[in-house]
Amino acid sequence: MESERDEERERALDAYGPHCISSNLICPFDVIDMYHQYTSLFINPDLLYFRSSFPYLAKGKELADHGSSGDPPPTSPSRYESQKRRDWNTFGQYLRNQRPPIHISHCNSNHVLEFLRYLDQFGKTKVHLQGCIFYGQPEPPAPCTCPLRQAWGSLDALIGRLRAAYEENGGSPESNPFASSTIRVYLREVKDCQAKARGIPYKKKKKTTTMRGDDSSSTVHFS
Protein backbone atom coordinates (compact mmCIF):
# COMPACT_ATOMS: atom_id res chain seq x y z
CA MET A 1 0.00 0.00 0.00
CA GLU A 2 2.80 2.42 0.91
CA SER A 3 4.62 1.74 -2.36
CA GLU A 4 1.43 2.38 -4.35
CA ARG A 5 0.97 5.71 -2.58
CA ASP A 6 4.58 6.68 -3.31
CA GLU A 7 3.99 5.90 -6.97
CA GLU A 8 0.89 8.13 -6.99
CA ARG A 9 2.90 10.91 -5.36
CA GLU A 10 5.52 10.62 -8.10
CA ARG A 11 2.87 10.66 -10.84
CA ALA A 12 1.25 13.73 -9.26
CA LEU A 13 4.62 15.49 -9.15
CA ASP A 14 5.29 14.70 -12.81
CA ALA A 15 1.78 15.78 -13.88
CA TYR A 16 1.13 18.78 -11.65
CA GLY A 17 4.53 19.85 -10.41
CA PRO A 18 5.53 22.10 -13.36
CA HIS A 19 2.07 23.64 -13.49
CA CYS A 20 2.05 24.40 -9.75
CA ILE A 21 5.53 25.88 -9.79
CA SER A 22 4.86 28.10 -12.83
CA SER A 23 1.54 29.27 -11.35
CA ASN A 24 2.98 29.81 -7.86
CA LEU A 25 0.63 27.17 -6.44
CA ILE A 26 1.14 24.50 -3.79
CA CYS A 27 1.94 21.07 -5.15
CA PRO A 28 -1.04 18.93 -4.11
CA PHE A 29 0.67 16.11 -2.16
CA ASP A 30 -1.85 16.59 0.64
CA VAL A 31 -4.66 16.33 -1.93
CA ILE A 32 -3.44 12.83 -2.79
CA ASP A 33 -3.75 11.83 0.86
CA MET A 34 -7.24 13.33 1.05
CA TYR A 35 -8.15 11.44 -2.09
CA HIS A 36 -7.73 8.20 -0.18
CA GLN A 37 -9.99 9.50 2.60
CA TYR A 38 -12.61 11.04 0.32
CA THR A 39 -12.67 8.67 -2.63
CA SER A 40 -15.74 10.37 -4.10
CA LEU A 41 -13.69 13.48 -4.91
CA PHE A 42 -12.00 13.57 -8.31
CA ILE A 43 -8.80 15.54 -8.91
CA ASN A 44 -8.82 17.40 -12.20
CA PRO A 45 -5.67 19.38 -13.10
CA ASP A 46 -7.86 22.08 -14.66
CA LEU A 47 -9.43 22.74 -11.25
CA LEU A 48 -6.20 23.18 -9.25
CA TYR A 49 -6.56 26.93 -8.87
CA PHE A 50 -6.37 27.05 -5.11
CA ARG A 51 -3.67 27.63 -2.48
CA SER A 52 -5.22 25.42 0.22
CA SER A 53 -6.26 21.99 -0.95
CA PHE A 54 -9.35 20.81 0.86
CA PRO A 55 -11.84 23.74 1.20
CA TYR A 56 -12.20 24.24 -2.55
CA LEU A 57 -11.83 20.67 -3.73
CA ALA A 58 -15.48 19.75 -3.24
CA LYS A 59 -16.54 23.06 -4.80
CA GLY A 60 -14.34 22.34 -7.79
CA LYS A 61 -15.95 18.95 -8.24
CA GLU A 62 -19.40 20.55 -8.02
CA LEU A 63 -18.49 23.03 -10.77
CA ALA A 64 -17.03 20.21 -12.85
CA ASP A 65 -20.24 18.20 -12.49
CA HIS A 66 -22.34 21.16 -13.66
CA GLY A 67 -20.01 21.71 -16.58
CA SER A 68 -20.09 18.08 -17.66
CA SER A 69 -23.86 17.79 -17.47
CA GLY A 70 -24.43 20.97 -19.43
CA ASP A 71 -27.21 22.12 -17.08
CA PRO A 72 -26.98 25.65 -15.65
CA PRO A 73 -26.85 25.89 -11.84
CA PRO A 74 -30.30 26.43 -10.28
CA THR A 75 -31.25 30.03 -9.56
CA SER A 76 -33.31 31.04 -6.55
CA PRO A 77 -36.41 33.20 -7.12
CA SER A 78 -36.22 36.90 -6.37
CA ARG A 79 -37.67 38.36 -3.20
CA TYR A 80 -40.59 39.75 -5.19
CA GLU A 81 -41.42 36.37 -6.74
CA SER A 82 -41.15 34.59 -3.40
CA GLN A 83 -43.45 37.11 -1.72
CA LYS A 84 -45.92 36.92 -4.60
CA ARG A 85 -46.10 33.13 -4.28
CA ARG A 86 -46.66 33.38 -0.51
CA ASP A 87 -49.41 35.97 -0.97
CA TRP A 88 -51.15 33.83 -3.60
CA ASN A 89 -51.03 30.77 -1.37
CA THR A 90 -52.38 32.77 1.58
CA PHE A 91 -55.29 34.10 -0.45
CA GLY A 92 -56.06 30.61 -1.77
CA GLN A 93 -56.08 29.26 1.77
CA TYR A 94 -58.42 32.07 2.83
CA LEU A 95 -60.90 31.09 0.09
CA ARG A 96 -60.73 27.42 1.04
CA ASN A 97 -61.47 28.27 4.68
CA GLN A 98 -64.76 29.95 3.79
CA ARG A 99 -68.03 28.13 4.35
CA PRO A 100 -68.74 26.96 1.77
CA PRO A 101 -65.24 27.04 0.22
CA ILE A 102 -64.79 29.39 -2.73
CA HIS A 103 -62.95 28.32 -5.85
CA ILE A 104 -60.59 30.91 -7.31
CA SER A 105 -62.57 30.90 -10.58
CA HIS A 106 -65.64 32.12 -8.65
CA CYS A 107 -63.75 34.82 -6.77
CA ASN A 108 -64.92 38.42 -7.28
CA SER A 109 -64.05 41.86 -5.94
CA ASN A 110 -66.30 41.40 -2.89
CA HIS A 111 -64.21 38.42 -1.79
CA VAL A 112 -61.06 40.48 -2.23
CA LEU A 113 -62.51 43.30 -0.10
CA GLU A 114 -63.42 40.83 2.64
CA PHE A 115 -59.89 39.45 2.49
CA LEU A 116 -58.35 42.92 2.90
CA ARG A 117 -60.58 43.68 5.89
CA TYR A 118 -59.73 40.29 7.35
CA LEU A 119 -56.02 41.17 7.20
CA ASP A 120 -56.52 44.25 9.37
CA GLN A 121 -56.52 42.10 12.50
CA PHE A 122 -52.85 41.32 11.81
CA GLY A 123 -51.90 44.96 11.11
CA LYS A 124 -49.15 46.81 12.97
CA THR A 125 -49.95 50.40 11.99
CA LYS A 126 -51.75 52.58 14.54
CA VAL A 127 -54.68 54.38 12.94
CA HIS A 128 -56.27 56.95 15.28
CA LEU A 129 -60.04 57.29 15.41
CA GLN A 130 -61.66 60.71 15.04
CA GLY A 131 -62.49 60.89 18.76
CA CYS A 132 -58.88 60.21 19.79
CA ILE A 133 -56.91 63.18 21.21
CA PHE A 134 -54.00 62.13 19.03
CA TYR A 135 -55.99 62.14 15.79
CA GLY A 136 -53.92 63.77 13.06
CA GLN A 137 -50.68 63.70 15.05
CA PRO A 138 -47.79 61.93 13.28
CA GLU A 139 -45.90 61.31 16.55
CA PRO A 140 -48.29 60.98 19.49
CA PRO A 141 -46.61 61.50 22.88
CA ALA A 142 -48.43 58.63 24.60
CA PRO A 143 -50.13 55.33 23.74
CA CYS A 144 -53.84 55.09 23.03
CA THR A 145 -56.47 52.40 22.49
CA CYS A 146 -56.97 53.03 18.79
CA PRO A 147 -56.83 49.92 16.61
CA LEU A 148 -53.92 48.59 14.59
CA ARG A 149 -54.47 48.25 10.86
CA GLN A 150 -52.62 47.15 7.77
CA ALA A 151 -50.78 50.13 6.31
CA TRP A 152 -52.11 51.46 3.02
CA GLY A 153 -48.78 50.94 1.29
CA SER A 154 -48.70 47.28 2.31
CA LEU A 155 -52.22 46.68 0.98
CA ASP A 156 -51.47 48.47 -2.27
CA ALA A 157 -48.34 46.35 -2.83
CA LEU A 158 -50.24 43.18 -1.90
CA ILE A 159 -52.96 43.86 -4.47
CA GLY A 160 -50.30 44.46 -7.11
CA ARG A 161 -48.70 41.09 -6.45
CA LEU A 162 -52.03 39.24 -6.34
CA ARG A 163 -53.17 40.92 -9.56
CA ALA A 164 -50.05 39.61 -11.30
CA ALA A 165 -50.32 36.15 -9.69
CA TYR A 166 -53.96 35.80 -10.75
CA GLU A 167 -53.08 36.17 -14.44
CA GLU A 168 -49.94 34.05 -14.12
CA ASN A 169 -52.09 31.23 -12.78
CA GLY A 170 -54.45 31.24 -15.76
CA GLY A 171 -56.85 34.04 -14.84
CA SER A 172 -58.16 36.39 -17.51
CA PRO A 173 -57.14 40.07 -17.30
CA GLU A 174 -60.74 41.06 -18.10
CA SER A 175 -62.09 39.17 -15.08
CA ASN A 176 -59.22 39.90 -12.69
CA PRO A 177 -60.94 40.77 -9.36
CA PHE A 178 -57.79 42.44 -8.04
CA ALA A 179 -57.86 44.95 -10.90
CA SER A 180 -61.48 46.04 -10.46
CA SER A 181 -62.49 49.64 -9.83
CA THR A 182 -64.01 48.59 -6.51
CA ILE A 183 -60.58 47.65 -5.18
CA ARG A 184 -59.01 50.87 -6.45
CA VAL A 185 -61.70 52.94 -4.70
CA TYR A 186 -61.23 51.01 -1.46
CA LEU A 187 -57.45 51.51 -1.49
CA ARG A 188 -57.90 55.22 -2.16
CA GLU A 189 -60.27 55.51 0.79
CA VAL A 190 -57.84 53.65 3.07
CA LYS A 191 -55.04 55.92 1.92
CA ASP A 192 -56.97 59.12 2.63
CA CYS A 193 -58.28 57.84 5.96
CA GLN A 194 -54.86 56.84 7.24
CA ALA A 195 -53.25 60.04 6.02
CA LYS A 196 -55.72 62.14 8.03
CA ALA A 197 -55.68 59.90 11.11
CA ARG A 198 -51.90 59.71 11.29
CA GLY A 199 -51.20 63.24 10.11
CA ILE A 200 -48.92 61.91 7.39
CA PRO A 201 -49.90 63.06 3.90
CA TYR A 202 -49.01 60.66 1.12
CA LYS A 203 -47.20 62.50 -1.64
CA LYS A 204 -47.28 61.03 -5.11
CA LYS A 205 -43.80 59.84 -6.02
CA LYS A 206 -42.27 60.30 -9.43
CA LYS A 207 -42.18 57.10 -11.44
CA THR A 208 -38.75 55.56 -11.81
CA THR A 209 -37.70 52.66 -13.98
CA THR A 210 -36.92 49.63 -11.78
CA MET A 211 -36.58 45.93 -12.33
CA ARG A 212 -39.65 44.13 -11.04
CA GLY A 213 -37.61 41.39 -9.48
CA ASP A 214 -35.79 43.93 -7.28
CA ASP A 215 -38.98 45.53 -6.07
CA SER A 216 -38.83 46.03 -2.30
CA SER A 217 -42.56 46.42 -1.79
CA SER A 218 -44.07 46.52 1.66
CA THR A 219 -45.05 43.20 3.13
CA VAL A 220 -48.45 42.51 4.61
CA HIS A 221 -48.37 40.97 8.06
CA PHE A 222 -50.42 37.76 8.35
CA SER A 223 -49.72 36.95 11.98
PDB file of N, CA and C in Angstrom, residues 1-17 27-37 39 43:
ATOM      1  N   MET A   1       0.834  -1.209   0.000  1.00  0.00           N
ATOM      2  CA  MET A   1       0.000   0.000   0.000  1.00  0.00           C
ATOM      3  C   MET A   1       0.868   1.257   0.000  1.00  0.00           C
ATOM      4  N   GLU A   2       1.942   1.242   0.823  1.00  0.00           N
ATOM      5  CA  GLU A   2       2.796   2.421   0.909  1.00  0.00           C
ATOM      6  C   GLU A   2       3.510   2.655  -0.412  1.00  0.00           C
ATOM      7  N   SER A   3       3.921   1.583  -1.080  1.00  0.00           N
ATOM      8  CA  SER A   3       4.623   1.736  -2.356  1.00  0.00           C
ATOM      9  C   SER A   3       3.684   2.286  -3.427  1.00  0.00           C
ATOM     10  N   GLU A   4       2.391   1.852  -3.387  1.00  0.00           N
ATOM     11  CA  GLU A   4       1.434   2.379  -4.354  1.00  0.00           C
ATOM     12  C   GLU A   4       1.227   3.874  -4.139  1.00  0.00           C
ATOM     13  N   ARG A   5       1.159   4.285  -2.861  1.00  0.00           N
ATOM     14  CA  ARG A   5       0.966   5.709  -2.584  1.00  0.00           C
ATOM     15  C   ARG A   5       2.176   6.522  -3.031  1.00  0.00           C
ATOM     16  N   ASP A   6       3.379   5.968  -2.848  1.00  0.00           N
ATOM     17  CA  ASP A   6       4.578   6.679  -3.307  1.00  0.00           C
ATOM     18  C   ASP A   6       4.552   6.839  -4.822  1.00  0.00           C
ATOM     19  N   GLU A   7       4.077   5.796  -5.518  1.00  0.00           N
ATOM     20  CA  GLU A   7       3.993   5.900  -6.973  1.00  0.00           C
ATOM     21  C   GLU A   7       2.998   6.983  -7.383  1.00  0.00           C
ATOM     22  N   GLU A   8       1.870   7.083  -6.662  1.00  0.00           N
ATOM     23  CA  GLU A   8       0.892   8.128  -6.986  1.00  0.00           C
ATOM     24  C   GLU A   8       1.470   9.512  -6.720  1.00  0.00           C
ATOM     25  N   ARG A   9       2.243   9.632  -5.638  1.00  0.00           N
ATOM     26  CA  ARG A   9       2.896  10.913  -5.363  1.00  0.00           C
ATOM     27  C   ARG A   9       3.827  11.314  -6.507  1.00  0.00           C
ATOM     28  N   GLU A  10       4.592  10.337  -7.004  1.00  0.00           N
ATOM     29  CA  GLU A  10       5.515  10.623  -8.095  1.00  0.00           C
ATOM     30  C   GLU A  10       4.755  11.024  -9.361  1.00  0.00           C
ATOM     31  N   ARG A  11       3.649  10.307  -9.650  1.00  0.00           N
ATOM     32  CA  ARG A  11       2.874  10.659 -10.845  1.00  0.00           C
ATOM     33  C   ARG A  11       2.283  12.059 -10.704  1.00  0.00           C
ATOM     34  N   ALA A  12       1.811  12.396  -9.482  1.00  0.00           N
ATOM     35  CA  ALA A  12       1.247  13.726  -9.263  1.00  0.00           C
ATOM     36  C   ALA A  12       2.308  14.797  -9.464  1.00  0.00           C
ATOM     37  N   LEU A  13       3.545  14.522  -8.993  1.00  0.00           N
ATOM     38  CA  LEU A  13       4.618  15.493  -9.155  1.00  0.00           C
ATOM     39  C   LEU A  13       4.945  15.699 -10.622  1.00  0.00           C
ATOM     40  N   ASP A  14       4.994  14.591 -11.382  1.00  0.00           N
ATOM     41  CA  ASP A  14       5.288  14.701 -12.814  1.00  0.00           C
ATOM     42  C   ASP A  14       4.183  15.449 -13.548  1.00  0.00           C
ATOM     43  N   ALA A  15       2.916  15.188 -13.154  1.00  0.00           N
ATOM     44  CA  ALA A  15       1.782  15.778 -13.882  1.00  0.00           C
ATOM     45  C   ALA A  15       1.524  17.209 -13.470  1.00  0.00           C
ATOM     46  N   TYR A  16       1.561  17.481 -12.140  1.00  0.00           N
ATOM     47  CA  TYR A  16       1.126  18.781 -11.647  1.00  0.00           C
ATOM     48  C   TYR A  16       2.267  19.685 -11.203  1.00  0.00           C
ATOM     49  N   GLY A  17       3.433  19.067 -10.958  1.00  0.00           N
ATOM     50  CA  GLY A  17       4.533  19.852 -10.409  1.00  0.00           C
ATOM     51  C   GLY A  17       4.889  21.068 -11.242  1.00  0.00           C
ATOM     52  N   CYS A  27       2.051  22.384  -4.534  1.00  0.00           N
ATOM     53  CA  CYS A  27       1.944  21.068  -5.151  1.00  0.00           C
ATOM     54  C   CYS A  27       1.038  20.190  -4.306  1.00  0.00           C
ATOM     55  N   PRO A  28       0.046  19.539  -4.892  1.00  0.00           N
ATOM     56  CA  PRO A  28      -1.039  18.927  -4.114  1.00  0.00           C
ATOM     57  C   PRO A  28      -0.720  17.544  -3.562  1.00  0.00           C
ATOM     58  N   PHE A  29       0.411  17.390  -2.798  1.00  0.00           N
ATOM     59  CA  PHE A  29       0.668  16.111  -2.157  1.00  0.00           C
ATOM     60  C   PHE A  29      -0.404  15.793  -1.129  1.00  0.00           C
ATOM     61  N   ASP A  30      -0.827  16.829  -0.376  1.00  0.00           N
ATOM     62  CA  ASP A  30      -1.845  16.592   0.643  1.00  0.00           C
ATOM     63  C   ASP A  30      -3.183  16.242   0.005  1.00  0.00           C
ATOM     64  N   VAL A  31      -3.428  16.694  -1.240  1.00  0.00           N
ATOM     65  CA  VAL A  31      -4.657  16.332  -1.933  1.00  0.00           C
ATOM     66  C   VAL A  31      -4.683  14.834  -2.224  1.00  0.00           C
ATOM     67  N   ILE A  32      -3.508  14.263  -2.532  1.00  0.00           N
ATOM     68  CA  ILE A  32      -3.439  12.831  -2.793  1.00  0.00           C
ATOM     69  C   ILE A  32      -3.837  12.054  -1.546  1.00  0.00           C
ATOM     70  N   ASP A  33      -3.370  12.500  -0.382  1.00  0.00           N
ATOM     71  CA  ASP A  33      -3.747  11.825   0.859  1.00  0.00           C
ATOM     72  C   ASP A  33      -5.237  11.945   1.107  1.00  0.00           C
ATOM     73  N   MET A  34      -5.806  13.139   0.843  1.00  0.00           N
ATOM     74  CA  MET A  34      -7.238  13.329   1.047  1.00  0.00           C
ATOM     75  C   MET A  34      -8.043  12.507   0.049  1.00  0.00           C
ATOM     76  N   TYR A  35      -7.445  12.253  -1.095  1.00  0.00           N
ATOM     77  CA  TYR A  35      -8.152  11.443  -2.089  1.00  0.00           C
ATOM     78  C   TYR A  35      -8.443  10.046  -1.548  1.00  0.00           C
ATOM     79  N   HIS A  36      -7.525   9.531  -0.749  1.00  0.00           N
ATOM     80  CA  HIS A  36      -7.730   8.200  -0.184  1.00  0.00           C
ATOM     81  C   HIS A  36      -8.799   8.232   0.906  1.00  0.00           C
ATOM     82  N   GLN A  37      -8.962   9.384   1.561  1.00  0.00           N
ATOM     83  CA  GLN A  37      -9.989   9.499   2.599  1.00  0.00           C
ATOM     84  C   GLN A  37     -11.353   9.824   2.000  1.00  0.00           C
ATOM     85  N   THR A  39     -12.835   9.288  -1.312  1.00  0.00           N
ATOM     86  CA  THR A  39     -12.675   8.675  -2.631  1.00  0.00           C
ATOM     87  C   THR A  39     -13.691   9.178  -3.633  1.00  0.00           C
ATOM     88  N   ILE A  43      -9.789  14.477  -8.724  1.00  0.00           N
ATOM     89  CA  ILE A  43      -8.800  15.537  -8.913  1.00  0.00           C
ATOM     90  C   ILE A  43      -8.636  15.795 -10.399  1.00  0.00           C
TER      91      ILE A  43
END
